[in-house]
Short mmCIF file of C-alpha atoms and ligand atoms in Angstrom, two decimals:
data_model
loop_
_atom_site.label_atom_id
_atom_site.label_comp_id
_atom_site.label_asym_id
_atom_site.label_seq_id
_atom_site.Cartn_x
_atom_site.Cartn_y
_atom_site.Cartn_z
CA MET A 1 -107.50 20.23 68.33
CA ASN A 2 -106.60 23.64 69.55
CA ILE A 3 -104.54 26.34 67.97
CA GLU A 4 -101.36 25.37 69.84
CA ASP A 5 -101.47 21.81 68.59
CA ILE A 6 -101.94 23.04 65.08
CA GLU A 7 -98.85 25.27 65.45
CA LYS A 8 -96.76 22.40 66.83
CA ARG A 9 -97.63 20.24 63.91
CA ALA A 10 -96.83 23.02 61.40
CA SER A 11 -93.45 23.99 62.92
CA PRO A 12 -91.74 21.90 65.47
CA THR A 13 -89.11 24.73 66.03
CA LYS A 14 -91.73 26.83 67.27
CA VAL A 15 -91.08 25.21 70.61
CA SER A 16 -87.66 26.86 70.82
CA ASP A 17 -85.28 27.84 68.09
CA SER A 18 -82.13 27.38 70.16
CA VAL A 19 -83.24 24.03 71.36
CA TYR A 20 -83.95 22.95 67.86
CA LEU A 21 -80.58 24.16 66.60
CA ASN A 22 -78.78 22.43 69.37
CA THR A 23 -80.64 19.34 68.59
CA LEU A 24 -79.56 19.59 65.01
CA ALA A 25 -75.92 20.24 66.02
CA GLN A 26 -75.94 17.13 68.12
CA LYS A 27 -77.17 14.93 65.28
CA PRO A 28 -74.30 13.52 63.27
CA GLY A 29 -74.78 13.80 59.49
CA SER A 30 -76.94 16.79 59.70
CA GLU A 31 -76.33 19.56 57.06
CA ALA A 32 -75.24 22.25 59.47
CA VAL A 33 -72.45 20.12 60.94
CA SER A 34 -71.24 19.05 57.46
CA GLU A 35 -70.84 22.59 56.13
CA GLY A 36 -68.95 23.70 59.17
CA ARG A 37 -66.38 20.90 58.86
CA GLN A 38 -65.90 21.56 55.15
CA VAL A 39 -64.95 25.12 55.85
CA ARG A 40 -62.45 24.11 58.50
CA SER A 41 -60.75 21.16 56.55
CA GLY A 42 -60.55 23.05 53.14
CA ARG A 43 -57.67 25.35 54.13
CA PRO A 44 -54.91 22.74 54.66
CA ALA A 45 -55.94 21.08 51.43
CA ALA A 46 -55.68 24.37 49.59
CA VAL A 47 -52.28 25.02 51.16
CA CYS A 48 -51.12 21.55 50.18
CA LEU A 49 -52.44 22.06 46.71
CA GLY A 50 -50.68 25.40 46.50
CA LEU A 51 -47.44 23.90 47.75
CA LEU A 52 -47.82 21.10 45.28
CA CYS A 53 -48.36 23.61 42.53
CA VAL A 54 -45.30 25.58 43.63
CA LEU A 55 -43.27 22.37 43.83
CA LEU A 56 -44.54 21.29 40.45
CA LEU A 57 -43.72 24.68 39.02
CA ALA A 58 -40.25 24.52 40.53
CA VAL A 59 -39.71 21.05 39.11
CA ILE A 60 -41.00 22.13 35.71
CA THR A 61 -38.83 25.25 35.81
CA GLY A 62 -35.78 23.17 36.83
CA LEU A 63 -36.42 20.61 34.16
CA SER A 64 -36.97 23.37 31.62
CA VAL A 65 -33.66 25.05 32.56
CA THR A 66 -31.84 21.73 32.43
CA HIS A 67 -33.49 20.87 29.17
CA ASN A 68 -32.59 24.25 27.68
CA ALA A 69 -28.97 23.90 28.81
CA GLU A 70 -28.77 20.41 27.35
CA ARG A 71 -30.41 21.58 24.16
CA GLU A 72 -27.89 24.44 23.99
CA GLN A 73 -25.02 22.02 24.51
CA LEU A 74 -26.39 19.64 21.91
CA TRP A 75 -26.86 22.48 19.47
CA ASN A 76 -23.30 23.66 19.99
CA ARG A 77 -22.06 20.13 19.62
CA TYR A 78 -24.14 19.69 16.49
CA ASN A 79 -22.64 22.89 15.06
CA ASN A 80 -19.12 21.77 15.96
CA VAL A 81 -19.68 18.34 14.47
CA THR A 82 -21.11 19.96 11.36
CA VAL A 83 -18.03 22.17 11.02
CA GLU A 84 -15.76 19.17 11.59
CA ARG A 85 -17.72 17.15 9.08
CA ASP A 86 -17.39 19.93 6.49
CA GLN A 87 -13.66 20.16 7.18
CA LEU A 88 -13.33 16.41 6.86
CA LEU A 89 -15.28 16.45 3.63
CA ASP A 90 -12.94 19.16 2.30
CA ALA A 91 -9.91 17.22 3.44
CA ASN A 92 -11.34 14.08 1.91
CA SER A 93 -11.93 15.73 -1.45
CA ASN A 94 -8.38 17.18 -1.34
CA LEU A 95 -7.00 13.76 -0.52
CA THR A 96 -9.05 12.24 -3.29
CA LEU A 97 -7.57 14.74 -5.74
CA GLU A 98 -4.07 14.07 -4.42
CA ARG A 99 -4.64 10.34 -4.67
CA LYS A 100 -5.79 10.68 -8.27
CA LYS A 101 -2.73 12.80 -9.11
CA LEU A 102 -0.45 10.30 -7.38
CA GLN A 103 -2.16 7.41 -9.13
CA SER A 104 -1.61 9.00 -12.54
CA SER A 105 2.00 9.87 -11.60
CA CYS A 106 2.44 6.32 -10.42
CA GLU A 107 1.07 4.99 -13.67
CA VAL A 108 3.45 7.20 -15.66
CA LEU A 109 6.38 6.15 -13.49
CA THR A 110 5.40 2.51 -13.76
CA ARG A 111 5.34 2.76 -17.55
CA GLU A 112 8.72 4.54 -17.52
CA ARG A 113 10.14 1.96 -15.14
CA ASP A 114 8.93 -0.88 -17.32
CA ALA A 115 10.41 0.79 -20.40
CA LEU A 116 13.69 1.31 -18.56
CA ARG A 117 13.66 -2.28 -17.39
CA ARG A 118 13.22 -3.43 -20.95
CA ASN A 119 16.03 -1.14 -22.08
CA LEU A 120 18.17 -2.27 -19.20
CA SER A 121 17.43 -5.85 -19.98
CA ASP A 122 18.38 -5.28 -23.63
CA TYR A 123 21.44 -3.36 -22.57
CA GLU A 124 22.39 -5.98 -20.03
CA ARG A 125 22.11 -8.71 -22.61
CA LEU A 126 24.17 -6.72 -25.10
CA PHE A 127 26.65 -5.69 -22.45
CA LEU A 128 27.16 -9.19 -21.18
CA GLN A 129 27.46 -10.47 -24.73
CA GLU A 130 30.07 -7.90 -25.63
CA TRP A 131 31.97 -7.29 -22.42
CA LYS A 132 34.05 -10.00 -20.86
CA GLN A 133 34.45 -10.26 -17.13
CA PHE A 134 37.73 -11.00 -15.45
CA GLY A 135 38.07 -10.54 -11.70
CA SER A 136 36.22 -7.41 -10.72
CA SER A 137 36.56 -5.78 -14.16
CA TYR A 138 34.77 -5.92 -17.51
CA TYR A 139 36.70 -5.74 -20.79
CA TYR A 140 35.68 -4.87 -24.30
CA PHE A 141 37.96 -5.74 -27.20
CA PHE A 142 37.35 -3.40 -30.11
CA ASN A 143 38.20 -4.65 -33.59
CA LYS A 144 37.88 -1.22 -35.19
CA GLU A 145 41.03 0.87 -35.51
CA LYS A 146 41.62 4.28 -34.05
CA SER A 147 44.50 6.37 -32.74
CA TRP A 148 45.42 5.94 -29.08
CA SER A 149 43.65 9.19 -28.06
CA ALA A 150 40.50 8.44 -30.11
CA ALA A 151 40.39 4.90 -28.70
CA ARG A 152 40.71 6.24 -25.18
CA GLN A 153 37.94 8.75 -25.82
CA ASP A 154 35.69 5.93 -26.99
CA CYS A 155 36.31 4.04 -23.76
CA ARG A 156 35.62 7.11 -21.65
CA GLU A 157 32.31 7.67 -23.39
CA ARG A 158 31.35 4.19 -22.26
CA GLY A 159 32.22 4.92 -18.64
CA ALA A 160 35.46 2.99 -19.00
CA ASP A 161 39.08 3.69 -19.99
CA LEU A 162 41.85 1.94 -21.87
CA VAL A 163 42.90 -1.21 -20.05
CA ILE A 164 45.40 -1.07 -17.19
CA ILE A 165 47.31 -4.32 -16.69
CA ASN A 166 48.29 -4.89 -13.08
CA SER A 167 49.10 -8.57 -12.93
CA ARG A 168 50.38 -11.59 -14.79
CA GLU A 169 46.88 -13.12 -14.63
CA GLU A 170 45.37 -10.08 -16.29
CA GLN A 171 48.12 -10.16 -18.92
CA GLU A 172 47.31 -13.81 -19.64
CA PHE A 173 43.60 -13.08 -19.81
CA ILE A 174 44.16 -10.38 -22.45
CA LYS A 175 46.65 -12.49 -24.38
CA LYS A 176 43.96 -15.11 -24.96
CA GLU A 177 42.20 -12.69 -27.30
CA ASN A 178 45.43 -12.45 -29.30
CA LYS A 179 44.65 -9.06 -30.81
CA TYR A 180 46.74 -6.07 -31.78
CA VAL A 181 45.20 -3.49 -29.48
CA TRP A 182 46.02 -0.30 -27.62
CA ILE A 183 46.47 -0.53 -23.85
CA GLY A 184 46.23 2.41 -21.47
CA LEU A 185 49.97 2.99 -21.22
CA SER A 186 51.86 6.06 -22.44
CA ASP A 187 55.00 8.15 -21.85
CA ALA A 188 53.76 11.10 -23.88
CA LYS A 189 53.98 13.48 -20.92
CA SER A 190 57.52 12.58 -20.02
CA GLU A 191 59.72 10.44 -22.25
CA GLY A 192 60.64 7.18 -20.58
CA GLN A 193 58.18 7.73 -17.70
CA TRP A 194 55.54 5.17 -18.60
CA LYS A 195 52.25 5.71 -16.85
CA TRP A 196 48.85 4.15 -16.98
CA VAL A 197 45.79 6.24 -17.84
CA ASP A 198 45.00 6.60 -14.14
CA GLU A 199 48.47 8.18 -13.72
CA SER A 200 49.77 5.17 -11.83
CA PRO A 201 53.31 3.96 -12.70
CA LEU A 202 54.07 0.45 -13.93
CA SER A 203 53.86 -2.14 -11.17
CA THR A 204 54.76 -4.96 -13.53
CA ALA A 205 55.72 -4.88 -17.22
CA PHE A 206 55.39 -7.29 -20.13
CA TRP A 207 57.42 -5.57 -22.88
CA ARG A 208 58.67 -7.41 -25.95
CA SER A 209 62.36 -7.86 -26.06
CA GLY A 210 64.08 -4.55 -26.83
CA GLU A 211 60.97 -2.51 -26.09
CA PRO A 212 60.13 0.18 -25.38
CA ASN A 213 62.63 1.66 -27.79
CA ASN A 214 60.94 4.91 -28.86
CA ALA A 215 61.83 4.17 -32.46
CA ASN A 216 62.39 7.32 -34.49
CA GLY A 217 61.87 9.23 -31.27
CA ASP A 218 58.11 9.15 -31.74
CA GLU A 219 56.76 6.11 -29.90
CA ASN A 220 54.87 7.20 -26.83
CA CYS A 221 51.90 4.80 -26.71
CA ALA A 222 51.83 1.07 -25.96
CA VAL A 223 50.11 -1.71 -27.89
CA PHE A 224 49.50 -5.31 -26.96
CA SER A 225 50.99 -7.13 -29.91
CA THR A 226 50.28 -10.64 -31.15
CA THR A 227 53.39 -12.50 -30.13
CA ALA A 228 53.97 -16.06 -29.08
CA ASP A 229 55.30 -15.09 -25.69
CA THR A 230 52.45 -14.17 -23.41
CA LEU A 231 54.63 -12.33 -20.95
CA LYS A 232 56.48 -10.35 -23.64
CA ALA A 233 53.80 -8.66 -25.67
CA TRP A 234 53.97 -4.89 -25.29
CA ASN A 235 55.52 -2.52 -27.80
CA ASP A 236 55.68 1.26 -28.03
CA ILE A 237 54.53 2.79 -31.31
CA PRO A 238 53.48 6.27 -32.45
CA CYS A 239 50.25 7.34 -30.73
CA SER A 240 48.80 8.51 -34.07
CA TYR A 241 48.85 5.00 -35.48
CA GLU A 242 45.56 3.20 -35.65
CA ALA A 243 44.88 -0.05 -33.85
CA GLY A 244 42.10 -1.85 -32.07
CA TRP A 245 41.76 -1.23 -28.36
CA ILE A 246 40.63 -2.72 -25.04
CA CYS A 247 38.37 -0.81 -22.66
CA GLU A 248 38.24 -1.78 -19.01
CA SER A 249 35.57 -0.81 -16.52
CA THR A 250 35.45 -1.76 -12.88
CA GLN A 251 32.00 -0.25 -12.64
CA PRO A 252 30.27 -1.02 -15.89
CA TYR A 253 27.05 0.68 -17.01
CA VAL A 254 25.04 -2.36 -16.17
CA ARG A 255 25.95 -2.01 -12.50
CA ARG A 256 25.39 1.74 -12.30
CA LEU A 257 21.96 1.56 -13.88
CA GLN A 258 20.58 -0.85 -11.31
O1 2F8 B 301 61.71 -3.92 -34.32
C1 2F8 B 301 60.93 -3.38 -33.45
C2 2F8 B 301 60.15 -2.17 -33.97
O2 2F8 B 301 59.36 -2.63 -35.04
C3 2F8 B 301 58.58 -1.61 -35.65
O3 2F8 B 301 59.34 -0.61 -36.18
C4 2F8 B 301 59.91 -0.99 -37.36
C5 2F8 B 301 57.69 -1.00 -34.58
N1 2F8 B 301 56.94 0.05 -35.14
C6 2F8 B 301 55.64 -0.11 -35.38
O4 2F8 B 301 55.09 -1.14 -35.17
C7 2F8 B 301 54.91 1.07 -35.89
C8 2F8 B 301 58.51 -0.48 -33.47
O5 2F8 B 301 57.70 0.02 -32.45
C9 2F8 B 301 59.33 -1.60 -32.91
O6 2F8 B 301 60.11 -1.14 -31.88
CA1 CA B 302 58.79 0.22 -30.29
#
């Protein structure tokens, strides 16, 4: 073996560096070819990665802005709802107070109403026991004795007045009681001008025979006397005399209280 053979065995490139390199370049899978391709295909990947990063950043930024806006809106809404809730709570507590006040007022009124109903019921019973109805009027026949003016005053205090007799039927109704009682007829204001207590003149009259005679010049008030003749019962006597009386009310208490 000579020196040249020994050199060939130690370094095959010794033959020719360029030839050797070319040989390497032509062999697929060799290291030199692989590094060169990596350098050339790395740029688009980096660009894509960069673009992806930018896109991702843009998406994240957009989502963040949207999220912040929504959060802001929700926060505002939360605040508004909180204010409304507080207002409603205030209103509710005011209404609760009002309701309690109304409930206690209602209870008081209910008690008063029940008491009034009891009184009314008592009054009604008494009224209907004492007052007699004829037509659209109620009549009370008083057995006590008073002057014509005092008797009239008594009737007025009861929301009534001395009886006014407008018809034969009413005359007959009163005659059934057969009592000596004042009626609401007088000529005290003008002698001979007989008028009822409501200032109306006589529409029909049921005087006793010879009456009214203004005996002794002092008889200005009329009584319903106890005679046999129903249609001849009235007499004029002095107003200061005392007699029973009849009150008449077309609108008795019992009606007005309801
Ligand atoms: O005769 C009628 C006459 O009778 C009495 O007088 C005596 C009457 N007086 C009294 O009742 C007070 C009169 O009014 C009546 O006219
Ligand atoms: Ca008389």
